[in-house]
Coordinates of C-alpha atoms and ligand atoms in Angstrom, one line a residue:
M1 CA 192.0 232.3 120.8
V2 CA 192.6 228.9 122.5
E3 CA 195.9 228.5 124.4
S4 CA 198.1 225.6 122.4
E5 CA 199.1 224.6 126.1
R6 CA 195.8 223.2 126.6
L7 CA 195.7 221.4 123.4
K8 CA 197.1 218.1 123.0
V9 CA 196.9 215.8 119.9
L10 CA 195.3 212.5 120.4
G11 CA 195.2 211.4 116.8
K12 CA 196.2 212.5 113.8
G13 CA 194.6 211.9 110.0
P14 CA 194.6 213.9 106.7
R15 CA 192.8 217.3 106.3
R16 CA 189.3 216.7 104.7
E17 CA 186.4 219.2 104.0
G18 CA 183.6 218.6 106.4
P19 CA 181.3 219.2 109.5
V20 CA 183.6 219.9 112.9
A21 CA 182.7 217.8 116.3
Y22 CA 183.0 218.1 120.0
W23 CA 182.9 215.2 122.1
M24 CA 181.6 216.9 125.0
S25 CA 182.4 214.3 128.6
R26 CA 184.0 216.2 131.5
D27 CA 182.8 219.9 130.8
Q28 CA 179.3 219.8 130.3
R29 CA 178.3 223.6 129.8
V30 CA 178.2 226.2 126.8
D31 CA 179.4 229.0 128.3
D32 CA 183.6 229.3 129.8
N33 CA 184.1 225.8 127.4
W34 CA 187.5 226.0 125.9
S35 CA 187.0 222.9 124.0
L36 CA 183.6 224.5 122.4
A37 CA 185.3 227.7 121.8
A38 CA 188.1 225.9 120.4
A39 CA 185.9 223.4 118.1
Q40 CA 184.0 226.4 116.8
E41 CA 186.7 228.2 115.9
M42 CA 188.2 225.6 113.7
A43 CA 184.6 225.3 112.1
L44 CA 183.8 229.2 111.3
A45 CA 187.6 229.0 110.3
R46 CA 186.6 226.0 107.6
K47 CA 182.9 227.6 107.2
A48 CA 181.7 224.1 108.6
P49 CA 178.6 222.9 110.5
L50 CA 179.5 222.0 114.0
A51 CA 178.2 219.8 116.3
V52 CA 178.2 218.5 120.3
L53 CA 178.6 214.7 121.4
F54 CA 177.6 213.2 124.2
C55 CA 178.0 209.7 125.1
L56 CA 176.1 208.0 127.8
V57 CA 178.1 205.2 129.8
P58 CA 175.0 203.5 131.2
A59 CA 176.2 202.4 135.1
Y60 CA 179.3 203.9 134.9
K61 CA 181.2 203.1 138.2
G62 CA 177.7 202.4 139.9
A63 CA 177.0 206.0 140.4
S64 CA 173.1 206.2 141.5
R65 CA 170.7 206.8 139.7
E66 CA 170.5 210.2 141.6
S67 CA 173.7 211.6 140.0
F68 CA 172.5 210.4 136.6
A69 CA 169.8 212.9 137.5
F70 CA 171.8 215.3 138.2
M71 CA 174.1 214.7 135.2
L72 CA 170.9 214.7 132.5
G73 CA 169.3 217.5 134.1
G74 CA 172.1 219.6 133.5
L75 CA 172.7 218.0 130.4
I76 CA 169.0 219.5 128.8
E77 CA 170.0 222.7 129.5
T78 CA 173.0 222.7 127.7
A79 CA 171.3 220.9 124.8
R80 CA 168.5 223.9 125.0
E81 CA 171.7 226.4 125.4
L82 CA 173.4 225.1 122.2
A83 CA 170.2 225.0 120.1
R84 CA 169.9 228.6 120.6
R85 CA 172.9 229.0 119.0
K86 CA 172.0 226.7 116.4
I87 CA 174.8 224.0 117.3
P88 CA 172.8 220.4 118.0
L89 CA 173.7 218.2 120.8
V90 CA 173.8 214.8 119.7
F91 CA 173.2 212.9 122.5
L92 CA 174.7 208.8 122.3
R93 CA 174.6 206.0 124.1
G94 CA 176.5 202.9 124.9
D95 CA 180.6 201.9 124.4
P96 CA 182.1 205.2 124.1
A97 CA 184.8 203.5 122.0
V98 CA 182.0 201.9 119.6
E99 CA 179.7 204.7 119.7
I100 CA 182.1 207.6 118.9
P101 CA 183.6 206.6 115.6
R102 CA 180.5 205.0 114.5
W103 CA 178.9 208.2 114.7
V104 CA 181.6 210.7 113.5
G105 CA 181.9 208.1 110.3
E106 CA 178.3 208.1 109.0
G107 CA 178.4 212.2 109.9
A108 CA 181.9 212.6 107.6
V109 CA 183.2 214.7 110.4
S110 CA 186.7 216.3 109.7
V111 CA 187.6 216.9 112.9
L112 CA 186.8 215.8 116.4
F113 CA 187.7 217.7 119.9
C114 CA 187.6 216.2 123.3
D115 CA 187.7 217.1 126.7
F116 CA 190.9 216.3 128.9
D117 CA 190.3 213.9 131.7
P118 CA 193.2 211.9 133.5
L119 CA 191.2 208.9 134.4
R120 CA 192.0 205.8 133.5
E121 CA 188.5 204.8 131.5
K122 CA 188.4 207.9 129.9
K123 CA 192.0 208.1 128.5
R124 CA 191.1 204.4 126.9
W125 CA 188.0 205.4 125.8
Q126 CA 189.6 208.3 123.8
E127 CA 192.8 206.1 122.6
A128 CA 190.4 203.3 121.2
V129 CA 188.4 206.6 119.5
A130 CA 191.9 207.9 118.1
S131 CA 192.6 204.9 116.7
K132 CA 189.5 204.3 114.8
I133 CA 188.2 207.7 113.3
G134 CA 191.2 208.2 110.7
I135 CA 190.2 211.8 111.3
P136 CA 192.3 214.5 113.8
L137 CA 191.5 213.9 117.6
F138 CA 192.3 217.0 119.6
E139 CA 192.1 217.3 123.5
I140 CA 191.6 220.7 125.2
D141 CA 192.1 220.9 128.7
G142 CA 189.2 223.8 129.7
H143 CA 188.8 221.5 133.3
N144 CA 191.7 223.1 134.9
V145 CA 192.4 226.7 135.2
V146 CA 196.3 225.7 134.5
P147 CA 196.1 223.4 131.8
C148 CA 197.1 220.0 133.9
R149 CA 199.9 218.6 131.1
F150 CA 201.1 221.9 130.9
A151 CA 201.4 222.9 134.8
S152 CA 203.4 219.9 135.9
P153 CA 205.0 217.2 133.8
K154 CA 205.1 214.9 136.8
Q155 CA 203.6 213.2 139.5
E156 CA 203.9 216.5 142.0
Y157 CA 204.9 215.3 145.7
A158 CA 202.8 217.6 147.8
A159 CA 201.1 220.6 147.5
Y160 CA 204.0 222.5 148.9
T161 CA 206.0 221.5 145.5
F162 CA 203.0 222.1 143.3
R163 CA 201.7 225.6 145.1
P164 CA 205.0 227.6 143.6
K165 CA 204.0 226.4 140.0
M166 CA 200.4 227.1 140.4
K167 CA 201.6 230.8 141.7
R168 CA 204.0 231.6 139.0
L169 CA 201.4 230.1 136.3
L170 CA 197.9 231.4 137.4
P171 CA 198.0 235.2 136.3
R172 CA 198.8 233.8 132.7
F173 CA 195.4 231.6 132.7
L174 CA 193.3 233.5 134.8
K175 CA 191.7 235.3 132.2
E176 CA 188.1 235.8 130.2
I177 CA 187.4 233.1 127.8
P178 CA 186.3 233.3 124.6
S179 CA 182.4 232.6 124.3
V180 CA 180.7 230.6 122.0
E181 CA 178.6 232.5 118.9
R182 CA 175.4 231.6 117.1
H183 CA 176.7 229.1 114.5
P184 CA 176.2 230.8 110.8
F185 CA 176.4 226.8 109.3
R186 CA 173.8 224.7 109.7
W187 CA 174.0 220.8 110.6
P188 CA 172.8 218.7 107.6
D189 CA 170.0 217.1 109.6
E190 CA 167.9 220.1 111.4
K191 CA 165.9 217.7 113.5
E192 CA 169.3 215.5 115.1
G193 CA 169.4 218.1 118.1
E194 CA 165.4 217.9 118.5
R195 CA 165.5 214.4 118.6
S196 CA 168.0 214.2 120.8
L197 CA 166.8 216.3 123.6
K198 CA 163.7 214.1 123.2
V199 CA 165.4 211.3 124.3
L200 CA 167.6 213.1 127.2
A201 CA 164.1 214.1 128.7
E202 CA 162.6 210.7 128.8
S203 CA 165.9 209.1 130.2
L204 CA 165.6 212.0 132.8
A205 CA 162.1 211.3 133.5
L206 CA 162.8 207.6 134.5
L207 CA 165.0 208.6 137.2
P208 CA 164.3 210.0 140.6
A209 CA 164.8 213.7 141.5
P210 CA 168.3 214.4 142.6
Q211 CA 168.7 215.7 146.4
A212 CA 167.0 218.9 146.7
A213 CA 169.3 219.6 149.4
L214 CA 171.7 220.4 147.4
G215 CA 169.4 222.7 144.6
P216 CA 168.9 221.9 141.2
P217 CA 171.3 220.7 138.4
G218 CA 172.5 222.6 135.7
A219 CA 175.0 225.7 134.2
L220 CA 172.3 228.0 135.8
A221 CA 171.7 227.2 139.1
A222 CA 175.4 226.7 139.0
R223 CA 176.3 230.4 138.3
S224 CA 173.4 231.3 141.2
R225 CA 175.2 229.0 143.8
L226 CA 178.3 230.7 143.0
A227 CA 176.5 234.0 143.5
R228 CA 175.3 233.1 146.6
F229 CA 178.8 232.0 147.7
L230 CA 180.3 235.2 147.0
D231 CA 178.0 237.1 148.5
E232 CA 177.6 234.9 151.9
G233 CA 180.1 232.6 152.1
L234 CA 183.6 233.7 150.5
A235 CA 184.4 236.7 153.2
R236 CA 184.6 233.9 156.1
Y237 CA 185.7 230.6 154.2
D238 CA 188.7 230.4 156.0
E239 CA 187.0 230.2 159.5
R240 CA 184.0 228.3 158.7
R241 CA 184.8 225.4 155.9
N242 CA 185.7 222.9 158.7
D243 CA 182.7 223.1 160.7
P244 CA 180.0 220.5 159.8
N245 CA 177.2 222.4 161.2
G246 CA 178.0 225.7 159.2
E247 CA 177.2 226.0 155.4
G248 CA 180.9 227.3 155.3
Q249 CA 181.6 225.2 151.9
S250 CA 180.9 226.8 148.6
G251 CA 178.8 223.5 147.7
L252 CA 180.0 223.8 144.2
S253 CA 181.8 220.3 143.7
P254 CA 178.7 218.3 142.0
Y255 CA 178.7 221.6 139.2
L256 CA 182.6 221.4 138.7
H257 CA 182.5 217.6 138.6
F258 CA 180.0 217.5 135.8
G259 CA 181.4 220.7 134.6
Q260 CA 178.5 222.8 134.6
I261 CA 180.7 225.7 135.9
S262 CA 184.1 226.1 134.5
A263 CA 186.3 226.2 137.4
Q264 CA 188.5 229.2 135.7
R265 CA 185.4 231.2 135.9
V266 CA 184.7 230.3 139.6
A267 CA 188.4 231.6 140.5
F268 CA 188.3 234.4 138.1
E269 CA 184.9 235.8 140.4
V270 CA 186.3 234.9 143.4
S271 CA 190.1 236.7 142.5
R272 CA 188.1 239.9 141.9
A273 CA 185.5 239.6 145.0
D274 CA 185.6 242.4 147.3
V275 CA 187.0 240.3 150.4
A276 CA 190.2 240.2 152.8
D277 CA 193.0 238.4 150.7
E278 CA 193.4 235.5 153.7
A279 CA 189.6 234.3 152.6
K280 CA 190.5 234.3 148.8
E281 CA 193.1 232.6 149.3
A282 CA 191.8 229.6 151.8
F283 CA 189.2 229.1 148.5
L284 CA 191.7 229.0 145.6
E285 CA 194.3 227.0 147.3
E286 CA 191.3 224.6 147.5
L287 CA 189.7 225.5 144.0
V288 CA 193.0 225.5 142.1
V289 CA 196.2 224.0 144.3
R290 CA 193.9 220.9 146.0
R291 CA 191.8 220.1 143.0
E292 CA 194.4 220.4 140.0
L293 CA 196.7 218.4 142.3
A294 CA 194.3 215.8 142.5
D295 CA 193.9 215.8 138.2
N296 CA 198.0 215.8 138.2
F297 CA 198.0 212.8 140.7
C298 CA 195.7 210.8 138.1
L299 CA 197.4 211.7 135.0
H300 CA 200.8 210.5 136.2
N301 CA 199.7 207.6 138.6
D302 CA 197.8 205.1 136.5
A303 CA 197.5 203.5 140.3
Y304 CA 195.5 206.2 141.6
D305 CA 192.8 204.3 143.4
R306 CA 194.9 201.3 144.3
F307 CA 197.5 200.7 147.1
E308 CA 200.4 200.6 144.6
G309 CA 200.0 203.9 144.2
F310 CA 200.5 205.2 147.6
P311 CA 204.1 206.6 148.3
D312 CA 207.0 203.7 149.4
W313 CA 207.0 205.4 153.0
A314 CA 203.2 205.0 153.7
R315 CA 202.9 201.4 151.6
K316 CA 205.8 200.2 154.1
T317 CA 204.2 201.6 156.9
L318 CA 200.9 200.0 156.0
D319 CA 202.6 196.7 155.5
D320 CA 204.6 197.0 158.9
H321 CA 201.1 196.9 160.8
R322 CA 198.7 194.4 158.5
G323 CA 199.1 192.3 161.3
D324 CA 197.8 195.2 164.0
E325 CA 194.7 194.1 166.0
R326 CA 191.8 196.1 164.9
P327 CA 189.6 197.6 167.5
F328 CA 186.5 196.9 165.3
L329 CA 185.8 195.1 161.9
Y330 CA 182.7 196.1 160.1
D331 CA 181.7 194.4 156.8
L332 CA 180.5 196.5 153.5
P333 CA 177.0 196.1 154.4
A334 CA 177.2 197.6 157.9
L335 CA 179.1 200.4 156.5
E336 CA 176.7 201.3 154.0
A337 CA 174.0 201.0 156.2
A338 CA 175.7 203.2 158.3
R339 CA 175.8 200.6 161.2
T340 CA 178.8 201.1 163.2
G341 CA 179.6 201.7 166.9
D342 CA 180.6 205.4 165.8
P343 CA 177.9 208.1 165.9
L344 CA 179.7 210.5 163.9
W345 CA 180.7 208.3 161.3
N346 CA 177.4 206.8 161.0
A347 CA 175.9 210.7 160.7
A348 CA 178.5 211.4 157.7
Q349 CA 177.4 208.0 156.0
R350 CA 173.8 209.2 156.2
Q351 CA 174.8 212.5 155.1
M352 CA 176.2 210.9 151.8
V353 CA 173.0 208.7 151.2
L354 CA 170.8 210.7 151.7
R355 CA 171.8 214.3 150.6
G356 CA 174.5 213.2 147.6
R357 CA 176.9 215.3 149.8
M358 CA 179.2 215.2 152.7
Q359 CA 180.8 218.0 154.1
G360 CA 184.6 218.2 153.2
W361 CA 186.1 217.6 156.6
L362 CA 184.1 214.7 157.4
R363 CA 185.3 213.1 154.6
M364 CA 188.8 212.9 155.7
Y365 CA 187.9 211.2 159.2
W366 CA 185.2 208.9 157.2
A367 CA 188.1 207.8 154.7
K368 CA 190.2 207.0 157.9
K369 CA 187.5 205.0 159.9
I370 CA 187.0 203.1 156.9
L371 CA 190.8 201.9 157.3
E372 CA 190.3 201.3 160.6
W373 CA 187.9 198.7 160.3
S374 CA 188.9 197.0 157.8
P375 CA 190.7 193.8 157.7
S376 CA 193.5 195.2 155.2
P377 CA 194.5 198.4 153.6
E378 CA 193.4 197.4 150.1
E379 CA 189.9 196.6 151.2
A380 CA 189.5 199.7 153.3
L381 CA 190.3 201.1 149.7
E382 CA 188.2 199.3 147.8
R383 CA 185.1 199.9 150.0
A384 CA 186.4 204.2 150.4
V385 CA 186.5 204.4 146.4
G386 CA 183.0 202.0 146.1
L387 CA 181.0 204.3 148.6
N388 CA 182.0 207.4 147.2
D389 CA 181.8 206.7 144.2
R390 CA 178.2 205.5 144.4
Y391 CA 177.3 207.8 146.8
E392 CA 178.7 211.6 146.2
L393 CA 177.3 213.8 143.2
D394 CA 180.9 214.5 143.1
G395 CA 182.4 211.3 142.7
R396 CA 184.4 209.2 140.3
D397 CA 186.3 212.2 140.1
P398 CA 190.3 212.8 140.4
N399 CA 189.8 214.8 143.8
G400 CA 187.5 211.6 145.1
Y401 CA 190.8 209.4 144.7
A402 CA 193.3 212.1 145.3
G403 CA 191.1 212.5 148.6
I404 CA 190.9 209.1 149.6
A405 CA 194.5 208.4 148.9
W406 CA 195.5 211.1 150.7
S407 CA 193.5 209.7 153.7
L408 CA 194.4 205.7 153.6
G409 CA 197.7 205.8 152.2
G410 CA 199.6 209.5 152.8
V411 CA 199.5 210.6 149.4
H412 CA 200.3 214.6 149.3
D413 CA 200.8 214.1 153.0
R414 CA 203.8 213.4 155.4
A415 CA 204.5 210.5 158.1
W416 CA 203.1 211.1 161.4
P417 CA 203.9 209.6 164.9
E418 CA 203.5 205.6 164.5
R419 CA 200.1 204.2 165.9
P420 CA 198.0 200.4 165.4
V421 CA 196.8 199.9 162.4
F422 CA 197.8 203.3 160.5
G423 CA 201.5 203.0 161.0
K424 CA 202.9 206.5 159.9
V425 CA 199.4 207.4 158.0
R426 CA 197.9 210.7 159.7
Y427 CA 195.2 209.2 162.6
M428 CA 192.4 210.6 163.2
N429 CA 189.4 210.2 165.9
L430 CA 186.1 211.2 167.2
A431 CA 187.6 213.0 170.7
G432 CA 189.4 215.4 168.2
A433 CA 186.4 215.9 166.2
R434 CA 184.7 216.8 169.5
R435 CA 187.4 219.6 170.2
K436 CA 186.8 221.4 166.5
F437 CA 183.0 220.9 166.7
D438 CA 179.9 220.1 168.3
V439 CA 179.7 216.5 166.7
D440 CA 176.4 215.8 168.8
A441 CA 174.2 218.5 167.0
F442 CA 176.0 217.5 163.7
C443 CA 174.4 213.7 164.5
R444 CA 171.1 215.3 165.2
S445 CA 171.1 217.3 162.1
I446 CA 171.1 214.2 160.1
P447 CA 167.9 212.2 160.2
P448 CA 168.1 208.4 160.2
F449 CA 167.2 205.8 157.4
E450 CA 163.6 205.1 156.6
Ligands
FAD501 C1 188.1 211.0 151.3 C2 187.4 212.2 150.8 C3 186.9 212.1 149.5 C4 186.6 213.2 148.8 N1 185.9 213.0 147.7 C5 185.8 213.8 146.6 C6 184.8 213.8 145.4 O1 184.5 212.7 145.2 N2 184.5 214.9 144.5 C7 185.0 215.7 144.5 O2 184.8 216.9 144.0 N3 185.8 216.1 145.9 C8 186.2 215.0 147.0 N4 186.7 215.5 147.9 C9 187.6 216.7 148.3 C10 186.7 217.8 149.2 O3 186.3 217.3 150.2 C11 185.2 218.3 148.4 O4 185.6 218.6 146.9 C12 184.5 219.3 149.0 O5 184.5 218.8 150.1 C13 183.3 219.5 148.1 O6 182.7 220.7 148.7 P1 182.3 222.0 148.5 O7 182.3 222.1 146.5 O8 181.4 222.6 149.1 O9 183.9 222.6 148.4 P2 184.8 224.0 148.8 O10 185.6 224.0 150.4 O11 183.9 224.5 148.8 O12 185.7 224.1 147.9 C14 185.7 224.9 146.6 C15 186.2 223.6 145.8 O13 187.2 223.3 145.8 C16 187.3 221.7 145.5 N5 188.5 221.2 146.6 C17 187.8 221.2 148.1 N6 188.5 221.1 149.0 C18 188.9 219.8 147.9 C19 190.4 218.8 148.3 N7 190.9 218.2 149.6 N8 190.9 218.1 147.1 C20 190.6 218.9 146.1 N9 189.5 219.5 145.7 C21 188.8 220.2 146.7 C22 186.8 221.0 144.8 O14 186.4 221.1 143.9 C23 185.3 222.3 145.6 O15 184.2 222.2 145.0 C24 187.2 214.5 148.7 C25 188.0 214.5 149.8 C26 188.3 213.3 150.7 C27 189.4 213.7 151.8

C-alpha cells in the first residue's frame, strides 16, 4: 500500500473505465518504484491494463551524448523487465506537454501517475499535462526516502534545521517497498512494447558508449555497485570519501539521478549493514539529509539556479565585492578546455569531461574557483551550472543546483571571515587542498585531453 504522504493530486477528472498508465521520468526502474507500485495497485483494483510511458526530450539541458546513452541503456533494461511482467514500456519523443496528452487520449487512459520532481521544467510539463488530459494525474514521490512535500512545507535554512525532521521521520519511511507483479490484464495493443524497445535500441546505437570508468548503466549494475560498496567501501566511508585519490565514495550518483536505483533501497541496505555506526551515519547524512535537502531547496526556491536564489546575506556580500579585482579572468572556452593556471582545477575539469563524474570534494573547489575567475557571480553561476549539467552523468539534478548554490552563494552554509571577491562566502584554495591530499598524484592520474 502506497503511503498517502507520497501522493499529490496534480489533476482531477471524472472516474471512468479504461487502462491505467504511469508516466515514468525521474525513477527509471521497475523494482522499488512507488509510482509504478501505486499505478499497478489501482490497475489491479479496476481490473485494467497497465502501461509505462517514457517521453525523451532531445537535447535536454545540453546533456552530453554519453549521458543520454547512460539513460537509454538503463531504459532498455527497464523495458525488458517490464515486458517480463507483461507491462509495455511506451517510448515517446518530443515535448511531454504535447506527446503525453496525445498518447493518453489515443489510448483512452483513465488515470495517469507520474514521478515527483522539483525542477521547474518538469513542474511545467506536469502542469501542462494535467490541464490537457481531463483525467486524474497523481504524483508519487518515490525519489525521496521521506516524501519531499511532507518532510518540510518550506525552504529549509540549512542541514541543521532539516536534519532533526529527517531523523524523526526516517524510521517511519525506511521500510520495504511493495514489488510489482506480473500484470494479469493485457494491454490492448500487444506489440506496443516491442515496437518501443526497437526504437530505444536504435536510438542507443546512434550514441557513444558511456564512460567505462563508471561501469555499465541500469538497475542491475546499480545493484552490483551498491553490493560492492557495502562490502568494500562503506566501513571506511567517513575517513575516505574526501580523498580524490581514493575510491572512498559509492559512485552511485548517476544511478540515483536516473532513478536506476532507489535511494530508499540504498538507505535500507546501509542501515542494516554490519559496520560501525559512524560510517553509516556519515553516508546517510549525504544520501538522505543532503540529497533530500537539495530537493527541498529546488521545490521551494524557484530561483535555485540564479543569483536571486542565494540568501540575503550572501547576495549582499557578493554585491559588496563585485568591483574587486579578480586575480585571473578566464573565459568559458578556457574553462571548458581545462586551460587555467591551476593544475588541480584543470585535472578536476578533465576528470568530469573524460569520465562523466568529478570526485565530490573537488566539486566544491571547482565551483568556487569559477566564482573567483569570472567577471560576476551571475556569470560564474551560469558557467558552473552549464558545465555541470553538460558533462556530469549525474548533472541536471537538484543536487547539482544545491551544490553549486552552496559553493557560490552560501546556500545552506553560514558567513565566513570576509575576503576579496568571495566576501563572506566560504573560500577554498590550492594550498588547503595540498594539506588534505596528494594533489600532484591526482593531477597525474587524469590524462590530458587528446
Ligand atoms: C559544485 C557541486 C556540484 C554538484 N553536482 C552534483 C550533481 O550534478 N549531481 C549530483 O547527484 N550531485 C552533485 N553534487 C553533490 C555530490 O558531490 C555528489 O552527489 C557526489 O559526489 C556523487 O558521488 P557518489 O555517488 O560517489 O557520492 P557518495 O559520497 O557515495 O554519496 C552517496 C549519495 O549521497 C548523495 N550526496 C552525496 N554528497 C552530496 C551532497 N553534497 N549534496 C547532495 N547529495 C549528496 C548523492 O546522491 C550520492 O550519490 C554536487 C556538489 C557540488 C559541491
